PDB file of C-alpha atoms in Angstrom:
ATOM      1  CA  MET A   1      -0.054   0.140  -0.171  1.00 74.00           C
ATOM      2  CA  PRO A   2       1.076   3.804  -0.967  1.00 83.00           C
ATOM      3  CA  ASP A   3       2.036   6.186   1.921  1.00 89.00           C
ATOM      4  CA  ARG A   4      -0.465   8.343  -0.027  1.00 93.00           C
ATOM      5  CA  TYR A   5      -3.019   8.326  -2.327  1.00 96.00           C
ATOM      6  CA  ARG A   6      -4.412  11.057  -4.751  1.00 96.00           C
ATOM      7  CA  CYS A   7      -8.070  11.617  -3.613  1.00 97.00           C
ATOM      8  CA  ARG A   8     -11.072  13.313  -5.540  1.00 96.00           C
ATOM      9  CA  VAL A   9     -14.498  13.385  -4.580  1.00 97.00           C
ATOM     10  CA  GLU A  10     -18.017  14.024  -6.069  1.00 96.00           C
ATOM     11  CA  ASP A  11     -21.643  14.737  -4.569  1.00 97.00           C
ATOM     12  CA  ALA A  12     -20.734  14.135  -1.001  1.00 98.00           C
ATOM     13  CA  VAL A  13     -23.874  15.719   0.553  1.00 98.00           C
ATOM     14  CA  VAL A  14     -23.539  15.277   4.284  1.00 98.00           C
ATOM     15  CA  ARG A  15     -26.515  13.479   6.126  1.00 98.00           C
ATOM     16  CA  PRO A  16     -27.966  16.199   8.138  1.00 97.00           C
ATOM     17  CA  GLU A  17     -28.288  13.898  11.164  1.00 97.00           C
ATOM     18  CA  LYS A  18     -24.856  13.300  10.861  1.00 97.00           C
ATOM     19  CA  ARG A  19     -23.315  16.565  10.538  1.00 97.00           C
ATOM     20  CA  GLU A  20     -22.199  17.528  13.985  1.00 96.00           C
ATOM     21  CA  ALA A  21     -20.889  14.154  14.623  1.00 96.00           C
ATOM     22  CA  LEU A  22     -19.231  14.410  11.492  1.00 97.00           C
ATOM     23  CA  GLU A  23     -17.381  17.700  12.039  1.00 96.00           C
ATOM     24  CA  GLY A  24     -16.191  16.609  15.394  1.00 95.00           C
ATOM     25  CA  LEU A  25     -14.399  13.267  13.673  1.00 95.00           C
ATOM     26  CA  VAL A  26     -13.039  15.721  11.078  1.00 95.00           C
ATOM     27  CA  ARG A  27     -11.334  17.578  13.917  1.00 91.00           C
ATOM     28  CA  LYS A  28     -10.208  14.788  15.924  1.00 91.00           C
ATOM     29  CA  LEU A  29      -8.492  12.501  13.092  1.00 89.00           C
ATOM     30  CA  PHE A  30      -6.986  16.035  11.507  1.00 88.00           C
ATOM     31  CA  GLU A  31      -5.403  16.739  15.100  1.00 82.00           C
ATOM     32  CA  ARG A  32      -4.296  13.166  15.371  1.00 79.00           C
ATOM     33  CA  ARG A  33      -2.885  12.984  12.075  1.00 69.00           C
ATOM     34  CA  HIS A  34       0.666  12.542  13.455  1.00 63.00           C
ATOM     35  CA  HIS A  35      -0.553   9.402  15.368  1.00 53.00           C
ATOM     36  CA  GLY A  36       2.184   7.372  13.562  1.00 57.00           C
ATOM     37  CA  LEU A  37       5.248   9.511  14.971  1.00 53.00           C
ATOM     38  CA  ILE A  38       4.277   8.753  18.616  1.00 59.00           C
ATOM     39  CA  GLY A  39       5.629   5.666  20.608  1.00 63.00           C
ATOM     40  CA  GLY A  40       5.402   2.918  23.107  1.00 69.00           C
ATOM     41  CA  ARG A  41       2.815   3.065  25.791  1.00 72.00           C
ATOM     42  CA  GLU A  42       1.370   6.452  24.835  1.00 67.00           C
ATOM     43  CA  LYS A  43       0.527   5.399  21.576  1.00 66.00           C
ATOM     44  CA  ASP A  44      -1.141   2.149  22.663  1.00 73.00           C
ATOM     45  CA  TRP A  45      -3.353   4.310  24.739  1.00 64.00           C
ATOM     46  CA  LEU A  46      -4.027   6.883  22.205  1.00 81.00           C
ATOM     47  CA  THR A  47      -5.034   4.051  19.600  1.00 82.00           C
ATOM     48  CA  VAL A  48      -7.721   2.484  22.231  1.00 87.00           C
ATOM     49  CA  GLU A  49      -8.808   6.500  22.909  1.00 87.00           C
ATOM     50  CA  LEU A  50      -9.477   7.026  19.314  1.00 89.00           C
ATOM     51  CA  VAL A  51     -11.026   3.599  18.400  1.00 91.00           C
ATOM     52  CA  GLN A  52     -13.119   4.230  21.351  1.00 94.00           C
ATOM     53  CA  SER A  53     -14.488   7.542  19.736  1.00 92.00           C
ATOM     54  CA  LEU A  54     -14.793   6.655  16.300  1.00 94.00           C
ATOM     55  CA  ARG A  55     -16.774   3.619  17.607  1.00 95.00           C
ATOM     56  CA  ALA A  56     -18.975   6.038  19.682  1.00 95.00           C
ATOM     57  CA  GLU A  57     -20.053   8.100  16.399  1.00 95.00           C
ATOM     58  CA  SER A  58     -20.142   5.389  14.154  1.00 96.00           C
ATOM     59  CA  GLN A  59     -22.389   2.179  14.063  1.00 95.00           C
ATOM     60  CA  VAL A  60     -20.541   1.034  11.189  1.00 96.00           C
ATOM     61  CA  TYR A  61     -17.093   1.236  12.443  1.00 95.00           C
ATOM     62  CA  GLN A  62     -18.345  -0.480  15.757  1.00 94.00           C
ATOM     63  CA  GLU A  63     -20.261  -3.248  14.245  1.00 94.00           C
ATOM     64  CA  GLU A  64     -18.407  -3.639  10.992  1.00 93.00           C
ATOM     65  CA  LEU A  65     -14.308  -2.385  11.213  1.00 93.00           C
ATOM     66  CA  SER A  66     -13.283  -2.472  14.673  1.00 93.00           C
ATOM     67  CA  THR A  67     -12.913  -4.427  18.139  1.00 90.00           C
ATOM     68  CA  LYS A  68     -13.240  -2.638  21.240  1.00 89.00           C
ATOM     69  CA  THR A  69      -9.738  -1.660  21.229  1.00 87.00           C
ATOM     70  CA  ASP A  70      -8.117  -2.028  17.703  1.00 90.00           C
ATOM     71  CA  GLY A  71      -9.333  -0.755  14.328  1.00 90.00           C
ATOM     72  CA  PRO A  72      -8.463   1.085  11.239  1.00 90.00           C
ATOM     73  CA  LEU A  73      -7.711   4.729  12.011  1.00 89.00           C
ATOM     74  CA  PRO A  74      -8.935   6.676   9.049  1.00 93.00           C
ATOM     75  CA  PHE A  75      -6.807   9.711   9.078  1.00 91.00           C
ATOM     76  CA  ALA A  76      -7.818  10.555   5.358  1.00 94.00           C
ATOM     77  CA  LEU A  77     -10.954  12.130   7.134  1.00 95.00           C
ATOM     78  CA  GLY A  78      -8.916  14.664   8.601  1.00 94.00           C
ATOM     79  CA  TYR A  79      -7.931  15.940   5.269  1.00 95.00           C
ATOM     80  CA  PHE A  80     -11.772  16.731   4.242  1.00 97.00           C
ATOM     81  CA  GLN A  81     -14.090  19.663   5.848  1.00 96.00           C
ATOM     82  CA  VAL A  82     -17.593  20.332   6.049  1.00 97.00           C
ATOM     83  CA  ARG A  83     -18.701  23.209   3.821  1.00 96.00           C
ATOM     84  CA  GLY A  84     -22.695  23.874   3.696  1.00 94.00           C
ATOM     85  CA  ASP A  85     -24.200  20.789   3.469  1.00 96.00           C
ATOM     86  CA  ARG A  86     -20.985  18.871   1.615  1.00 98.00           C
ATOM     87  CA  LEU A  87     -18.053  17.122   2.761  1.00 98.00           C
ATOM     88  CA  THR A  88     -15.233  18.390   0.622  1.00 97.00           C
ATOM     89  CA  LEU A  89     -11.532  17.864   0.391  1.00 96.00           C
ATOM     90  CA  VAL A  90      -9.004  20.382   1.569  1.00 95.00           C
ATOM     91  CA  SER A  91      -5.791  18.625   0.265  1.00 94.00           C
ATOM     92  CA  ASP A  92      -5.135  16.829  -3.527  1.00 94.00           C
ATOM     93  CA  GLU A  93      -3.634  13.438  -1.211  1.00 95.00           C
ATOM     94  CA  VAL A  94      -4.631  11.623   1.703  1.00 96.00           C
ATOM     95  CA  PRO A  95      -2.809   9.088   4.151  1.00 93.00           C
ATOM     96  CA  ALA A  96      -3.014   5.673   2.979  1.00 92.00           C
ATOM     97  CA  ASN A  97      -3.026   4.070   6.150  1.00 89.00           C
ATOM     98  CA  VAL A  98      -6.775   2.491   5.668  1.00 93.00           C
ATOM     99  CA  PRO A  99      -7.815   0.847   2.222  1.00 95.00           C
ATOM    100  CA  PRO A 100     -10.082   3.034   0.228  1.00 96.00           C
ATOM    101  CA  GLU A 101     -13.120   0.256   0.339  1.00 96.00           C
ATOM    102  CA  THR A 102     -12.729   0.564   4.289  1.00 96.00           C
ATOM    103  CA  PHE A 103     -12.683   4.538   4.219  1.00 97.00           C
ATOM    104  CA  VAL A 104     -15.666   4.871   1.838  1.00 97.00           C
ATOM    105  CA  ARG A 105     -17.684   2.210   3.846  1.00 97.00           C
ATOM    106  CA  PHE A 106     -16.816   4.193   7.349  1.00 97.00           C
ATOM    107  CA  VAL A 107     -17.636   7.508   5.717  1.00 98.00           C
ATOM    108  CA  SER A 108     -21.082   5.933   4.230  1.00 98.00           C
ATOM    109  CA  GLU A 109     -22.716   6.514   7.219  1.00 97.00           C
ATOM    110  CA  PHE A 110     -22.181  10.195   7.271  1.00 98.00           C
ATOM    111  CA  VAL A 111     -22.777  11.227   3.698  1.00 98.00           C
ATOM    112  CA  GLN A 112     -25.561  10.515   1.395  1.00 98.00           C
ATOM    113  CA  VAL A 113     -26.142   7.411  -1.371  1.00 98.00           C
ATOM    114  CA  GLY A 114     -24.440   8.642  -4.440  1.00 97.00           C
ATOM    115  CA  ALA A 115     -21.321  10.270  -3.162  1.00 98.00           C
ATOM    116  CA  THR A 116     -18.310   8.844  -5.450  1.00 97.00           C
ATOM    117  CA  PHE A 117     -14.738   8.776  -4.016  1.00 97.00           C
ATOM    118  CA  TRP A 118     -11.817   8.131  -6.407  1.00 97.00           C
ATOM    119  CA  PHE A 119      -8.666   7.165  -4.974  1.00 97.00           C
ATOM    120  CA  GLY A 120      -5.390   6.749  -6.982  1.00 94.00           C
ATOM    121  CA  ASP A 121      -1.666   5.737  -6.595  1.00 88.00           C
ATOM    122  CA  GLU A 122       1.097   5.181  -9.607  1.00 87.00           C
ATOM    123  CA  GLU A 123      -1.412   2.375 -11.060  1.00 86.00           C
ATOM    124  CA  GLY A 124      -4.060   4.402 -11.627  1.00 89.00           C
ATOM    125  CA  ASP A 125      -7.475   5.770  -9.978  1.00 92.00           C
ATOM    126  CA  GLN A 126     -10.470   3.562  -8.658  1.00 94.00           C
ATOM    127  CA  ALA A 127     -13.833   4.711  -7.850  1.00 97.00           C
ATOM    128  CA  TRP A 128     -16.077   3.744  -4.642  1.00 97.00           C
ATOM    129  CA  THR A 129     -19.380   4.977  -4.740  1.00 97.00           C
ATOM    130  CA  ILE A 130     -21.734   4.939  -1.721  1.00 98.00           C
ATOM    131  CA  ARG A 131     -24.734   2.754  -1.928  1.00 97.00           C
ATOM    132  CA  GLY A 132     -26.388   2.792   1.524  1.00 97.00           C
ATOM    133  CA  VAL A 133     -25.197   2.638   5.236  1.00 97.00           C
ATOM    134  CA  GLY A 134     -22.005   0.312   5.260  1.00 96.00           C
ATOM    135  CA  GLU A 135     -22.975  -0.467   1.618  1.00 96.00           C
ATOM    136  CA  VAL A 136     -20.069   0.554  -1.223  1.00 97.00           C
ATOM    137  CA  GLU A 137     -19.582  -0.031  -4.820  1.00 96.00           C
ATOM    138  CA  ARG A 138     -16.772  -0.555  -6.631  1.00 95.00           C
ATOM    139  CA  GLY A 139     -16.586   1.528  -9.731  1.00 90.00           C
ATOM    140  CA  ALA A 140     -14.407   1.448 -13.137  1.00 69.00           C
ATOM    141  CA  GLY A 141     -11.340   3.096 -12.685  1.00 58.00           C
ATOM    142  CA  THR A 142      -8.686   4.618 -15.139  1.00 49.00           C
ATOM    143  CA  ALA A 143      -5.383   6.149 -14.782  1.00 39.00           C
ATOM    144  CA  GLY A 144      -5.642   9.752 -14.661  1.00 43.00           C
ATOM    145  CA  ALA A 145      -9.503   9.574 -15.165  1.00 45.00           C
ATOM    146  CA  ALA A 146     -10.664  11.170 -11.751  1.00 43.00           C
ATOM    147  CA  PRO A 147     -12.919  14.089 -12.425  1.00 44.00           C
ATOM    148  CA  ARG A 148     -11.634  17.408 -10.473  1.00 43.00           C
ATOM    149  CA  GLN A 149     -13.611  18.581  -7.579  1.00 46.00           C
ATOM    150  CA  VAL A 150     -14.642  21.950  -8.529  1.00 44.00           C
ATOM    151  CA  PRO A 151     -14.614  24.502  -5.746  1.00 46.00           C
ATOM    152  CA  GLU A 152     -18.056  26.153  -4.971  1.00 48.00           C
ATOM    153  CA  ASP A 153     -16.667  29.703  -6.109  1.00 48.00           C
ATOM    154  CA  GLU A 154     -15.746  28.575  -9.556  1.00 44.00           C
ATOM    155  CA  SER A 155     -18.904  26.622 -10.467  1.00 41.00           C
ATOM    156  CA  ALA A 156     -21.343  29.238  -8.857  1.00 45.00           C
ATOM    157  CA  GLY A 157     -21.688  31.245 -12.121  1.00 45.00           C
ATOM    158  CA  ALA A 158     -21.263  27.864 -14.349  1.00 43.00           C
ATOM    159  CA  ASN A 159     -25.098  27.928 -15.224  1.00 43.00           C
ATOM    160  CA  ASN A 160     -25.460  31.532 -15.887  1.00 41.00           C
TER     161      ASN A 160
END
């Protein structure tokens, strides 16, 4: 697995009832993004604390992706932000410490059906589309074919 993935997102509308929880997780995962640099007992304790925080906010994480003390740490979420009703990227790359399918399955609880996340490495790009809570579908990927996420201020006048 590479260290980082190129990443793009389309149609990532936040579920209104999950907005507050998602904002908290984005903030927490951004603040803890250097977790891998910590060593020893402190890292063990911080890992358990972070897993417990994720389990408290996400039924998908709790039931499908983790145990009480261990699970994937989706630090890529810290590279997103909630803007209005959308989950948007703040970077072109995200950490690759969690496989894309696992990440999108986790995010599916917070984002409405139809959102597509593109992840790319030296072998090409791959799309994952949310089909329901905990349900994702792998799409056809082509090297260099990931669509560009258009900032809101660029697309605002596109229909005029």
